[in-house]
PDB file of C-alpha atoms in Angstrom:
ATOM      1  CA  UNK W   1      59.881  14.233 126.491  1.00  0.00           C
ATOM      2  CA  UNK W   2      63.875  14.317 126.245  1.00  0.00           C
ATOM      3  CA  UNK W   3      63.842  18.225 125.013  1.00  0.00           C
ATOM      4  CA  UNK W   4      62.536  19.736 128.441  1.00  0.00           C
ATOM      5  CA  UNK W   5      64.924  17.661 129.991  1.00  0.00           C
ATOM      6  CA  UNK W   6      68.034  18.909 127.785  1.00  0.00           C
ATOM      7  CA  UNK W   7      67.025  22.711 128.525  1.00  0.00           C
ATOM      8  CA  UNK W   8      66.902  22.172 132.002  1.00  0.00           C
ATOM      9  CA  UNK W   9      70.003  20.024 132.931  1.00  0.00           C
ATOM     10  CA  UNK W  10      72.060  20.215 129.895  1.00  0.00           C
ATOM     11  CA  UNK W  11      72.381  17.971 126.880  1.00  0.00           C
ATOM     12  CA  UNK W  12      76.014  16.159 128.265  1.00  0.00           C
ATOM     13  CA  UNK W  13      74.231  15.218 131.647  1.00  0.00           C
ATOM     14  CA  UNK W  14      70.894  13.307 129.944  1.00  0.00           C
ATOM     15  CA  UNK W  15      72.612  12.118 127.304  1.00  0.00           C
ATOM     16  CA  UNK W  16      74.788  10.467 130.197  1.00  0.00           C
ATOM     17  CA  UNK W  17      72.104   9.595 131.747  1.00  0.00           C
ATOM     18  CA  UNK W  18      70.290   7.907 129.550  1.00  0.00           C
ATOM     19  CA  UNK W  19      73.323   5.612 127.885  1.00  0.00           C
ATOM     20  CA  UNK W  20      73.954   5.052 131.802  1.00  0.00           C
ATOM     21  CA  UNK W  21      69.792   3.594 131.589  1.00  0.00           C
ATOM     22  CA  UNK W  22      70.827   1.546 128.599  1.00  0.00           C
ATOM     23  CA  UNK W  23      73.605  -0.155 129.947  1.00  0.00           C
ATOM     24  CA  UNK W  24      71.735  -0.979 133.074  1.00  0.00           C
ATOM     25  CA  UNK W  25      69.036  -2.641 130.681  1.00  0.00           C
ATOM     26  CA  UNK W  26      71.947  -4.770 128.937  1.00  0.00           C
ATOM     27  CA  UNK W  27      73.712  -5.556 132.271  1.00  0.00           C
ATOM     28  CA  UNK W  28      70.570  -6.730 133.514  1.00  0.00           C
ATOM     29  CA  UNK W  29      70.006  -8.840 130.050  1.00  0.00           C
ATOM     30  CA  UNK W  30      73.306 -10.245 130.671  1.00  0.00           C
ATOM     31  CA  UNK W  31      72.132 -11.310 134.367  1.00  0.00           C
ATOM     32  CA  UNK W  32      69.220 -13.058 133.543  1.00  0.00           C
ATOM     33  CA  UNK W  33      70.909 -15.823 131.838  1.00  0.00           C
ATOM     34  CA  UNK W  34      72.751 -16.802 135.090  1.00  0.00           C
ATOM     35  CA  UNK W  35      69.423 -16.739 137.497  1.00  0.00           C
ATOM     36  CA  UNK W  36      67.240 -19.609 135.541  1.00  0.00           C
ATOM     37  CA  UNK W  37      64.744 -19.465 138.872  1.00  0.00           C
ATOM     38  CA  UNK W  38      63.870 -15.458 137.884  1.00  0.00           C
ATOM     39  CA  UNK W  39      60.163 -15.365 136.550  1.00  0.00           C
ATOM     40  CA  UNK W  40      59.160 -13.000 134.011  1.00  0.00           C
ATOM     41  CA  UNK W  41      58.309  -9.798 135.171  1.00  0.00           C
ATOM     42  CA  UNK W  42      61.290  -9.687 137.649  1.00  0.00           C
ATOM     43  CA  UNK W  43      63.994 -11.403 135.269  1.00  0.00           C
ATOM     44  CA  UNK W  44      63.424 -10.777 132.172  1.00  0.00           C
ATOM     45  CA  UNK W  45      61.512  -7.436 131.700  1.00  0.00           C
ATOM     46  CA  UNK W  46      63.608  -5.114 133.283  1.00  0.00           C
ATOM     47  CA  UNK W  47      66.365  -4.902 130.770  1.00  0.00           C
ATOM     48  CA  UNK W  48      64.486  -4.824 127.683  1.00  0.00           C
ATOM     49  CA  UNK W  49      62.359  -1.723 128.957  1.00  0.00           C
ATOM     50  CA  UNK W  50      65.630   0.025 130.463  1.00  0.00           C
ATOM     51  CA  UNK W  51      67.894  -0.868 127.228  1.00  0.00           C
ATOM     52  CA  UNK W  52      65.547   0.897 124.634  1.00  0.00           C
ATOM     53  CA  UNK W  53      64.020   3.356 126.361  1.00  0.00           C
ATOM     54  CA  UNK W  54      67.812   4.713 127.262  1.00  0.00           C
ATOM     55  CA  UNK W  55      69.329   4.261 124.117  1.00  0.00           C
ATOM     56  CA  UNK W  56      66.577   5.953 122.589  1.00  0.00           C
ATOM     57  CA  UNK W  57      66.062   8.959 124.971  1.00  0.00           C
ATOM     58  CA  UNK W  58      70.152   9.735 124.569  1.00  0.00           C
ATOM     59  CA  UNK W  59      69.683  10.432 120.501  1.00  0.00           C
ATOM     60  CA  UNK W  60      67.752  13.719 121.437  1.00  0.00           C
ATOM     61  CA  UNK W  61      71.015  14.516 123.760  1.00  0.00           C
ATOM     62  CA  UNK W  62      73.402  13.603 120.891  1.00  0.00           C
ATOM     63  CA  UNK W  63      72.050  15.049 118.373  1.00  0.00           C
ATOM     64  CA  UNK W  64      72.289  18.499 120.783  1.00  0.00           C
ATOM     65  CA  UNK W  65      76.177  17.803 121.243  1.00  0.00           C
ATOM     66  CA  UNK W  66      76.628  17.092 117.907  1.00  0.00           C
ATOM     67  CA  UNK W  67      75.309  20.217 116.723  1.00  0.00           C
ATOM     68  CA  UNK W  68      76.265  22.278 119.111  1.00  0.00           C
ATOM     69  CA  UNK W  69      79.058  24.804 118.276  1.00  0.00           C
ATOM     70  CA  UNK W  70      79.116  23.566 114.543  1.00  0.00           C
ATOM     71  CA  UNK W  71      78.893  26.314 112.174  1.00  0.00           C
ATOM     72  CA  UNK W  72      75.304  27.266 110.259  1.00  0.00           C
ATOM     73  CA  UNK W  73      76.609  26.298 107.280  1.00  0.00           C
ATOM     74  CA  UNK W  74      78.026  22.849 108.796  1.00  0.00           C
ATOM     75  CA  UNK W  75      75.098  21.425 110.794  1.00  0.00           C
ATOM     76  CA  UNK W  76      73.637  19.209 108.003  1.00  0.00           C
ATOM     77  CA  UNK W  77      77.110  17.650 107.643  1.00  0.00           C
ATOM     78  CA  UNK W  78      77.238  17.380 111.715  1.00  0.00           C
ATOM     79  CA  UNK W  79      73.836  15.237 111.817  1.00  0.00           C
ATOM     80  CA  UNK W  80      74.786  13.479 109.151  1.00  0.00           C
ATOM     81  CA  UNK W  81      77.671  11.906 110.590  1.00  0.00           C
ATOM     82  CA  UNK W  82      75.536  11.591 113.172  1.00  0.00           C
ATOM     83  CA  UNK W  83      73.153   9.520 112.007  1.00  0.00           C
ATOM     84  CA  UNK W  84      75.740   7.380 110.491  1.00  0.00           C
ATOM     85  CA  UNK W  85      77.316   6.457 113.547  1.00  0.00           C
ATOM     86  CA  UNK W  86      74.154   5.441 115.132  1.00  0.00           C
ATOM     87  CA  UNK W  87      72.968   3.099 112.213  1.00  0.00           C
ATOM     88  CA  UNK W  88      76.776   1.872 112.014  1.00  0.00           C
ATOM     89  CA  UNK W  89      77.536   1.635 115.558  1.00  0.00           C
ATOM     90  CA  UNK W  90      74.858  -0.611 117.049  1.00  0.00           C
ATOM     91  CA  UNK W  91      75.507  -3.387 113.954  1.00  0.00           C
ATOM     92  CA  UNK W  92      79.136  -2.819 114.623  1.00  0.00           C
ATOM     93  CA  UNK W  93      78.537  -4.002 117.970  1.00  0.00           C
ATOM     94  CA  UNK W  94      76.355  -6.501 117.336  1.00  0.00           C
ATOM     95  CA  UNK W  95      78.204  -8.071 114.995  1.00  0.00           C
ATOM     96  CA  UNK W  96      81.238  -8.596 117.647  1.00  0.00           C
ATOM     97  CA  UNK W  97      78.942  -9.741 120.176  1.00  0.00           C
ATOM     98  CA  UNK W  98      78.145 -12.352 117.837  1.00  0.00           C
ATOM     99  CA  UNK W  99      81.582 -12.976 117.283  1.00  0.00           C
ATOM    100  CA  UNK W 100      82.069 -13.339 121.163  1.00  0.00           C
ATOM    101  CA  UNK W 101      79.263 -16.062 121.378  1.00  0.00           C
ATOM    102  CA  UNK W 102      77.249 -13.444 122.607  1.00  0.00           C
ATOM    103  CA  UNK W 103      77.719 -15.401 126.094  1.00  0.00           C
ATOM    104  CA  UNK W 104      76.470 -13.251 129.672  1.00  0.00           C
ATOM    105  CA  UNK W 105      80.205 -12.252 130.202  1.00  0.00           C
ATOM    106  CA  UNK W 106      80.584 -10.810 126.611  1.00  0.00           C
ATOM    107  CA  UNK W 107      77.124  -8.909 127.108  1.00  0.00           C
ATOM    108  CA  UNK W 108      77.767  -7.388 130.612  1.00  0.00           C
ATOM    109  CA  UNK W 109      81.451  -6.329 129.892  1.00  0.00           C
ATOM    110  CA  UNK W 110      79.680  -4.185 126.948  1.00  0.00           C
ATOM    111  CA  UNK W 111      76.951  -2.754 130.009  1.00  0.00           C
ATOM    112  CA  UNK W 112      79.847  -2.180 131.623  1.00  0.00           C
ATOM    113  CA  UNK W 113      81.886  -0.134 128.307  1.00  0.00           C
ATOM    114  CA  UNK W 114      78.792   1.808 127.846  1.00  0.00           C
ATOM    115  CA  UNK W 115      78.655   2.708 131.353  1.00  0.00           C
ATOM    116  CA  UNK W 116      82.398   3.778 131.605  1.00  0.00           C
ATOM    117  CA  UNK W 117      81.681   5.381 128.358  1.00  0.00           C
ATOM    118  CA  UNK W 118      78.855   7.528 129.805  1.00  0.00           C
ATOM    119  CA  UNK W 119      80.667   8.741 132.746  1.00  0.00           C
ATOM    120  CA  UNK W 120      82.565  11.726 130.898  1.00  0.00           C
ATOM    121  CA  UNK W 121      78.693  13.357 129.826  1.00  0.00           C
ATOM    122  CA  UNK W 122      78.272  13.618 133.844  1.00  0.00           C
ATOM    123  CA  UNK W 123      79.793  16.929 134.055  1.00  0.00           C
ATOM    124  CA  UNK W 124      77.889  20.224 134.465  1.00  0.00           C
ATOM    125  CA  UNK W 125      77.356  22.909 132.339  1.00  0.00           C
TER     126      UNK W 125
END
């Protein structure tokens, strides 16, 4: 679904896109905890749908940049490292969430990293 999306825009703006999704999911996660009247559907739902589904969508976009320019014989090497930052990185940061207490603050400051960090891939080809 991500691939049509990458020829036609550009890999840098939907992978932006996407981690921009993501952080909206965890922002919104973060959120929740303060409004205890929020039911279900309204409250809680959101983020988990919007955190995956971006975080998933911008791997097709990263593995694009990360390949892109790398010579033939290098490209194995370049997804490689790829995949090893995005095992590493997400137990990385979970494990200094957990150090944080994991409280709402510690969660939406990282919404709000990811977002900041997303806002460079909004250029244009």
């Amino acid at each position: 679904m991500t691939g049509p999306l990458i020829g036609r825009y550009g890999a840098r703006t939907i992978t932006g896109a996407e981690l921009s999704t993501g952080a909206t999911g965890l922002a919104l996660l973060a959120f929740t905890k303060f409004a205890t009247h929020a039911s279900y559907a309204y409250g809680l739902l959101p983020g988990p749908v919007l955190l995956p589904a971006g975080a998933a969508a911008s791997f097709a976009g990263a593995a694009v940049l990360a390949t892109e320019g790398v010579p033939l014989q290098q490209t194995g090497l370049a997804g490689g490292v790829l995949n090893t930052a995005t095992e590493c990185g997400p137990t990385v940061l979970f494990a200094v969430l957990l150090t944080l207490d994991s409280d709402a603050w510690s969660l939406a400051a990282t919404g709000v990293a990811l977002a900041v960090g997303a806002l460079p891939n909004h250029r244009t080809k």
